[in-house]
Short mmCIF file of C-alpha atoms in Angstrom, two decimals:
data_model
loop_
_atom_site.label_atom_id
_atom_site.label_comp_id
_atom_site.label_asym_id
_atom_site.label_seq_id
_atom_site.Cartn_x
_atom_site.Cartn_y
_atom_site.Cartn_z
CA UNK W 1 0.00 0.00 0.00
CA UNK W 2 3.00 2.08 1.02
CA UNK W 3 4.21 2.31 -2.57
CA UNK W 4 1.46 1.96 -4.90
CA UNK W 5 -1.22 4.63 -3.30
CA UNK W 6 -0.39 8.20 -3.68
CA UNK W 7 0.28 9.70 0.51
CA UNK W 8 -2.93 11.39 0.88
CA UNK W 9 -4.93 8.84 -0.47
CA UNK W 10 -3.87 6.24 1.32
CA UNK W 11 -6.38 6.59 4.74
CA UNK W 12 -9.08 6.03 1.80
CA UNK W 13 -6.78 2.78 0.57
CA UNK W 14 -6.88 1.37 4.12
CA UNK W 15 -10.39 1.94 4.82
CA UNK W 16 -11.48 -0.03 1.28
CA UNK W 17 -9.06 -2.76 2.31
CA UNK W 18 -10.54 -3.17 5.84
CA UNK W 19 -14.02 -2.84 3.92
CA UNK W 20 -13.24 -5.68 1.56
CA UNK W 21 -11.34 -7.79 4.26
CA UNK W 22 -14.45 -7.86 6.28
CA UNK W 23 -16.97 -7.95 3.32
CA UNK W 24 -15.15 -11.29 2.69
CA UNK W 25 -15.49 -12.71 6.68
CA UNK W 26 -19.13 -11.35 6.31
CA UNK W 27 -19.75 -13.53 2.95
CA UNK W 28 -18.21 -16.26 4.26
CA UNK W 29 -20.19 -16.18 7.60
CA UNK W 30 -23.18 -16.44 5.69
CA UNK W 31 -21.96 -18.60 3.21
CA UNK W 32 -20.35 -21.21 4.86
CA UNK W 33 -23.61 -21.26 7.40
CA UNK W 34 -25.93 -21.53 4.36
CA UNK W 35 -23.99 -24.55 3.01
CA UNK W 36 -24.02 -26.31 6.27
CA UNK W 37 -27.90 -26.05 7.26
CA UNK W 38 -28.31 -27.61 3.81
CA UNK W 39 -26.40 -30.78 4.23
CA UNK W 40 -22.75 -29.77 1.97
CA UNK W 41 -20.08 -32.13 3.48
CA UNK W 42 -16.45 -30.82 5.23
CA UNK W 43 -14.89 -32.01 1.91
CA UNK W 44 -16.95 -29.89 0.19
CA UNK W 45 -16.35 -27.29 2.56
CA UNK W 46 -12.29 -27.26 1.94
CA UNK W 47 -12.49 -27.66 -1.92
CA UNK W 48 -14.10 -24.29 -1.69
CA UNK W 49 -11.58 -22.68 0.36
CA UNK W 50 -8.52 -23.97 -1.87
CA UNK W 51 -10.68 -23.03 -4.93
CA UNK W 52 -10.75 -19.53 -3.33
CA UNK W 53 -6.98 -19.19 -2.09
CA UNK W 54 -6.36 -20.12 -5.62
CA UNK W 55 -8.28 -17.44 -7.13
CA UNK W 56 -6.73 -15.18 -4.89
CA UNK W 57 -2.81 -16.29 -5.83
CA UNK W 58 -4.19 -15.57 -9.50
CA UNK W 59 -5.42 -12.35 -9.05
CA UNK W 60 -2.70 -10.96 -7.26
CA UNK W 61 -0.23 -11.37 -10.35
CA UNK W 62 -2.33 -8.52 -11.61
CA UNK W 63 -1.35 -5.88 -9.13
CA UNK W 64 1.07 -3.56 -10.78
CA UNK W 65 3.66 -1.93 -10.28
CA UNK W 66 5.66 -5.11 -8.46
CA UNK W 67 7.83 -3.12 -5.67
CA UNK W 68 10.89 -4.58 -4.59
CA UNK W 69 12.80 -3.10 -1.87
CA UNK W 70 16.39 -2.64 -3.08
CA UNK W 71 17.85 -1.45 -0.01
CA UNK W 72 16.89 -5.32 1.62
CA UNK W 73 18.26 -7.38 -0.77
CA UNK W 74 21.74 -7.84 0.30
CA UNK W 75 20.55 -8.18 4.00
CA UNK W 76 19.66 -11.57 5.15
CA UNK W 77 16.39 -12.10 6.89
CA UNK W 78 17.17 -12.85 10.04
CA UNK W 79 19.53 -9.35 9.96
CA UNK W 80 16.42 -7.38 8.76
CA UNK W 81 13.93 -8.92 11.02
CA UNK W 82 16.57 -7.89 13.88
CA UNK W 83 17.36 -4.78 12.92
CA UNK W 84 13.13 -4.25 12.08
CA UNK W 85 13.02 -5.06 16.04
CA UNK W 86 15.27 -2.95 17.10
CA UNK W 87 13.86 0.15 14.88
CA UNK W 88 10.51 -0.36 16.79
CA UNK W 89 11.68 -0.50 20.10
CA UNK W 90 14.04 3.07 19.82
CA UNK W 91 11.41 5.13 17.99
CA UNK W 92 9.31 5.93 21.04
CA UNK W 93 6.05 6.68 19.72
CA UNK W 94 5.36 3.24 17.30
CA UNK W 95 6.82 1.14 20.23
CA UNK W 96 4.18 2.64 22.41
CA UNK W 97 1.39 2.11 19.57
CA UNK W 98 2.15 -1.88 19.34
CA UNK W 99 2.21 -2.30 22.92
CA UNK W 100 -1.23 -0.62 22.95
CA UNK W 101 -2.21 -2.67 19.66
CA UNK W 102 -1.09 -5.69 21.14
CA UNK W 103 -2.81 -4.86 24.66
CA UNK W 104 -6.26 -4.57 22.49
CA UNK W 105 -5.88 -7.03 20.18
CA UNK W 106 -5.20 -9.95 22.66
CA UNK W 107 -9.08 -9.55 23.18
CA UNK W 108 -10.21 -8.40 19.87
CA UNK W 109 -8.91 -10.61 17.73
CA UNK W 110 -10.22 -13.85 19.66
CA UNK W 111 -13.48 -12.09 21.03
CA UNK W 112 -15.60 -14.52 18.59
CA UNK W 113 -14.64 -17.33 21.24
CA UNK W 114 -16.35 -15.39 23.66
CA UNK W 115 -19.32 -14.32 21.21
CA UNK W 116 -20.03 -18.28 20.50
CA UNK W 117 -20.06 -19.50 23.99
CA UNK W 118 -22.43 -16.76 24.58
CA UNK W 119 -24.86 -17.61 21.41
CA UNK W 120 -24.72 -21.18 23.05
CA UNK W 121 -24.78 -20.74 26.47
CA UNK W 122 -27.04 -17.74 27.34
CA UNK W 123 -29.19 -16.98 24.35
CA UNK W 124 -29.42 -20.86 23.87
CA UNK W 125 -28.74 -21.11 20.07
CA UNK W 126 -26.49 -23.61 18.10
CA UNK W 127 -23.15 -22.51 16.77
CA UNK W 128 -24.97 -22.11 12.79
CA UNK W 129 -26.31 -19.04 14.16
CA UNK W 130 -23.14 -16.95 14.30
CA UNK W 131 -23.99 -15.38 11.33
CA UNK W 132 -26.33 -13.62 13.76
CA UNK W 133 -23.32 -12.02 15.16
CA UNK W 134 -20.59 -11.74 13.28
CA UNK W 135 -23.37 -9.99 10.32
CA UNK W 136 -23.97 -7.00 12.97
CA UNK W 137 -20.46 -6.85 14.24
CA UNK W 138 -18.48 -7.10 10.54
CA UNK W 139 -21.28 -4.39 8.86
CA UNK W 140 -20.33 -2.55 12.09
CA UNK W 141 -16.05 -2.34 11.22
CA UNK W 142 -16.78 -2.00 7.48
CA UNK W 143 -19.00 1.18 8.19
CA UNK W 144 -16.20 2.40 10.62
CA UNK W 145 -13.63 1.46 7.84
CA UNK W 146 -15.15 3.72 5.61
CA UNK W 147 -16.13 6.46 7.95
CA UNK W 148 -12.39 6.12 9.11
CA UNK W 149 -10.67 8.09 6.35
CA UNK W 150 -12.83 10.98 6.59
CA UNK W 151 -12.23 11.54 10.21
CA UNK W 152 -8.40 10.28 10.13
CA UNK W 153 -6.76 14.42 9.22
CA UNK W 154 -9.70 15.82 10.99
CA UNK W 155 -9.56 14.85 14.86
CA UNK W 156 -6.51 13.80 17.03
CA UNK W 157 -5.38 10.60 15.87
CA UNK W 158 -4.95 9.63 19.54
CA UNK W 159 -8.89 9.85 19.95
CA UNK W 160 -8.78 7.14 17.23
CA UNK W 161 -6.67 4.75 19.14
CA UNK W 162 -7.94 5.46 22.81
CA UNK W 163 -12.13 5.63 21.93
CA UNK W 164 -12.14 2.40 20.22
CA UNK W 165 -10.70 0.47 23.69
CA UNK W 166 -13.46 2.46 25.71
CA UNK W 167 -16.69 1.70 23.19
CA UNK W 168 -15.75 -1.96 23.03
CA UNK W 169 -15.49 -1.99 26.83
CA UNK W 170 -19.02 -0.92 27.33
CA UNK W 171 -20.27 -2.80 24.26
CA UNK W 172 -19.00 -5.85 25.75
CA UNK W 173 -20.00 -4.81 29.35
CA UNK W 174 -23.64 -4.94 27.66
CA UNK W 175 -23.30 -8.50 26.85
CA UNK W 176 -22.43 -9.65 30.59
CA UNK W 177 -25.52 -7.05 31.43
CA UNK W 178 -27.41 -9.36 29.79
CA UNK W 179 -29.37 -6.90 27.61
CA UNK W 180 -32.09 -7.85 25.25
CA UNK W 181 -30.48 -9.39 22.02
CA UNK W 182 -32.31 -6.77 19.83
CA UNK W 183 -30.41 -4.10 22.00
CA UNK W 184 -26.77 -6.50 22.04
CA UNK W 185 -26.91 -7.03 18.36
CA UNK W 186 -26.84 -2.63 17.71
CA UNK W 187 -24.17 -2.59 20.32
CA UNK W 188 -21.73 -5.04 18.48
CA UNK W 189 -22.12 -3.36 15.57
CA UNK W 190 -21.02 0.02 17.41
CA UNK W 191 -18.24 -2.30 18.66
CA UNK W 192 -17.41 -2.90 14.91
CA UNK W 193 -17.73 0.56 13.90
CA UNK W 194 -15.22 1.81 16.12
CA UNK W 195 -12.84 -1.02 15.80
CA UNK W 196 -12.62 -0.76 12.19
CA UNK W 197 -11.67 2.66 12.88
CA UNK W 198 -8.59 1.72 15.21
CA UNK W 199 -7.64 -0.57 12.30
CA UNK W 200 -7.89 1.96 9.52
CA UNK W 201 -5.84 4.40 11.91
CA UNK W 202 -3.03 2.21 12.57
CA UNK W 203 -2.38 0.89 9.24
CA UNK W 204 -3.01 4.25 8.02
CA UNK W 205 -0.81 6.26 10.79
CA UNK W 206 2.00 3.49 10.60
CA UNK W 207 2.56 4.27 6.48
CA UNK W 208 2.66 8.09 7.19
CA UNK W 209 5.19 8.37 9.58
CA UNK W 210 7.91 5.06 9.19
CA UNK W 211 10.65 5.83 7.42
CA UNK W 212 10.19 3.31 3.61
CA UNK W 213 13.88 1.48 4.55
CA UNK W 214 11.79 0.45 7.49
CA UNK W 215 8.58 0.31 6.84
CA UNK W 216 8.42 -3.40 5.14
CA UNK W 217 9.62 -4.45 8.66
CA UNK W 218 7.76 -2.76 10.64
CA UNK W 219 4.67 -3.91 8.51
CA UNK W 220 5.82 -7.17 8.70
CA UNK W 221 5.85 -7.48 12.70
CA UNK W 222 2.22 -5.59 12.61
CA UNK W 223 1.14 -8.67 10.91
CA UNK W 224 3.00 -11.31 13.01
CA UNK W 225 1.40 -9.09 16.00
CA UNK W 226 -2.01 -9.04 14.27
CA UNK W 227 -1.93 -13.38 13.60
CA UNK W 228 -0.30 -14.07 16.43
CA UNK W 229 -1.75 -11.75 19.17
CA UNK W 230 -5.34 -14.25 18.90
CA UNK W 231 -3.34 -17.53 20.12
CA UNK W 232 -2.61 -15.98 24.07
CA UNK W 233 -6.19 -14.33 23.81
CA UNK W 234 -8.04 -18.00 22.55
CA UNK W 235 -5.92 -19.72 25.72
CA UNK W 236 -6.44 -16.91 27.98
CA UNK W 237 -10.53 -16.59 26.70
CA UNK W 238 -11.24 -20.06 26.72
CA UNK W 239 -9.05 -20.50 30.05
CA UNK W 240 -11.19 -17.89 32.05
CA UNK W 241 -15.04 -19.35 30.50
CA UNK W 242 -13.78 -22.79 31.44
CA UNK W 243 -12.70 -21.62 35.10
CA UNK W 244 -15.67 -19.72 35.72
CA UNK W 245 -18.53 -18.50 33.14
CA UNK W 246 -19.28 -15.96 30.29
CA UNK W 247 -20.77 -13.43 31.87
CA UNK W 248 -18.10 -13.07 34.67
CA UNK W 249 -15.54 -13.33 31.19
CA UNK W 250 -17.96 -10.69 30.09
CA UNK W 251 -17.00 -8.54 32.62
CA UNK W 252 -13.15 -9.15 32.97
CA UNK W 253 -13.33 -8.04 28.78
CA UNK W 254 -14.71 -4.69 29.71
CA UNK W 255 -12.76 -3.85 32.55
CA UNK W 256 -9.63 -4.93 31.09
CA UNK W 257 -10.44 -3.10 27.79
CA UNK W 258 -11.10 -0.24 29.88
CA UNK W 259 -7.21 -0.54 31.39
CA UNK W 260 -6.34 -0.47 28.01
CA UNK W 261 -8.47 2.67 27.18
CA UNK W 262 -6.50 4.01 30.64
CA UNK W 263 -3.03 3.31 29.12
CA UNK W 264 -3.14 3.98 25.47
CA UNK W 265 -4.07 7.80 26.86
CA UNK W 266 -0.87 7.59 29.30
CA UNK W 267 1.91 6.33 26.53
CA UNK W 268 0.58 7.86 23.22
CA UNK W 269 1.35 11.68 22.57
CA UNK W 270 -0.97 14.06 21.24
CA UNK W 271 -0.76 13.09 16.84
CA UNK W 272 -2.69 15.80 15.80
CA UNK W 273 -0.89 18.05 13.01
CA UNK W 274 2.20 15.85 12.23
CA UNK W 275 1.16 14.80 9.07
CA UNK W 276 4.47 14.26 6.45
CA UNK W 277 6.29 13.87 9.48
CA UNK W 278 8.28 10.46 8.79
CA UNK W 279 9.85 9.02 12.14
CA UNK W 280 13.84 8.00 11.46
CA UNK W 281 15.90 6.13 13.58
CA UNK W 282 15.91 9.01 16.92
CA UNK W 283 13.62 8.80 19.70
CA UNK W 284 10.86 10.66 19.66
#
């Protein structure tokens, strides 16, 4: 995205990627309960998903211009990955935004653990009917994701990390309230809203101000982060409904997302009116 979207327009580029990241998940929600409430077998199932990662590999040979970063290729990867690491942790203000990333993302990446125990074991519906979930919460983050770019060089782009942590507190805190579903369902998709908004504003905020002999690396660890954040967050999820149950979960999600809220506005600086600012190697 870095290379082949012109500066300004790439909040716009990260909002239409979150859009058609979670248009996908949404389609395939639906899809995949459709098929099994009318009998399609698990091989059936995975043909279609290597039919569509091959579609995808295809595709992708059309995106042009191919970028290759000349200033990696005589480094070896473990050098670069290194050297990525170390980038991150002296430039003050993106080692402060992973921490707070990774902080949020523990829980929102492997909330849907949380969301299915609760179809089942509260509302008392089978697993098929996630779709009656995951349709309110994934229209909720591509609405954000497209409301994102307008408000990303308007408002503090603080608000946009700190907000999201506090609105998915309470949203959650609903759930373990034990509010009507037709009141939880418009709740999760303000959950979505605002957390397609953190997304958009991270991928966004990360491009603008990383240096481009870093930024492949720095990318690349906001990925590993992204993937692997959801494995501790399953364990610990899963861990805490086994030892006890999900509302009391329910509650330990919004408080700690609230903690979050509490330390995202302690370590990140004000970000309002830095824009072309590129962060090099110093501290800032």
């Amino acid at each position: 995205m870095r290379w082949v979207v012109p500066e300004k327009q790439r909040p716009q580029a990260n909002g239409h990627l979150q859009i058609a990241m979670m248009t996908g998940k949404l389609l395939s929600y639906s899809l995949g309960a459709i098929l099994i409430k009318v009998g399609i077998s698990l091989d059936g199932l995975l043909l279609l998903v290597v039919i569509s990662f091959i579609l995808s590999i295809f595709l992708v040979l059309f995106i042009k211009p191919f970028v290759a970063n000349n200033n990696d290729r005589s480094v070896g990867t473990l050098k670069m990955a290194a050297d990525g690491l170390s980038f991150i942790k002296r430039t003050k203000v993106i080692r402060n935004l992973f921490v707070v990333f990774g902080l949020a993302w523990i829980i929102g990446s492997s909330i849907d653990i949380f969301l299915i125990t609760y179809l089942n074991k509260v509302l008392g519906r089978g697993t098929e009917d996630l779709y009656l979930i995951t349709t309110f919460s994934l229209a909720g983050i591509i609405i954000g994701s497209f409301v994102a770019p307008k408000l990303y060089d308007s408002i503090d782009k603080k608000i946009g990390f700190y907000l999201p942590s506090l609105i998915f507190g309470m949203v959650i805190l609903g759930y373990a309230l034990r509010l009507p579903l037709w009141l939880l369902l418009p709740l999760l998709m303000i959950g979505g809203f605002v957390q397609g908004i953190f997304l958009t504003f991270l991928n966004s905020y990360l491009q603008e101000v990383t240096s481009q002999i870093y930024y492949a690396r720095v990318a690349s660890f906001y990925t590993l982060l992204m993937k692997g954040a959801s494995l501790p967050g399953y364990f610990l999820i899963g861990f805490l409904i086994e030892k006890t149950n999900v509302i009391t979960v329910g509650y330990f999600i919004g408080i700690y997302m609230f903690f979050v809220t509490a330390v995202s506005i302690i370590v990140l600086p004000r970000m309002k009116g830095i824009h072309n600012v590129q962060v090099s190697e110093m501290n800032h």
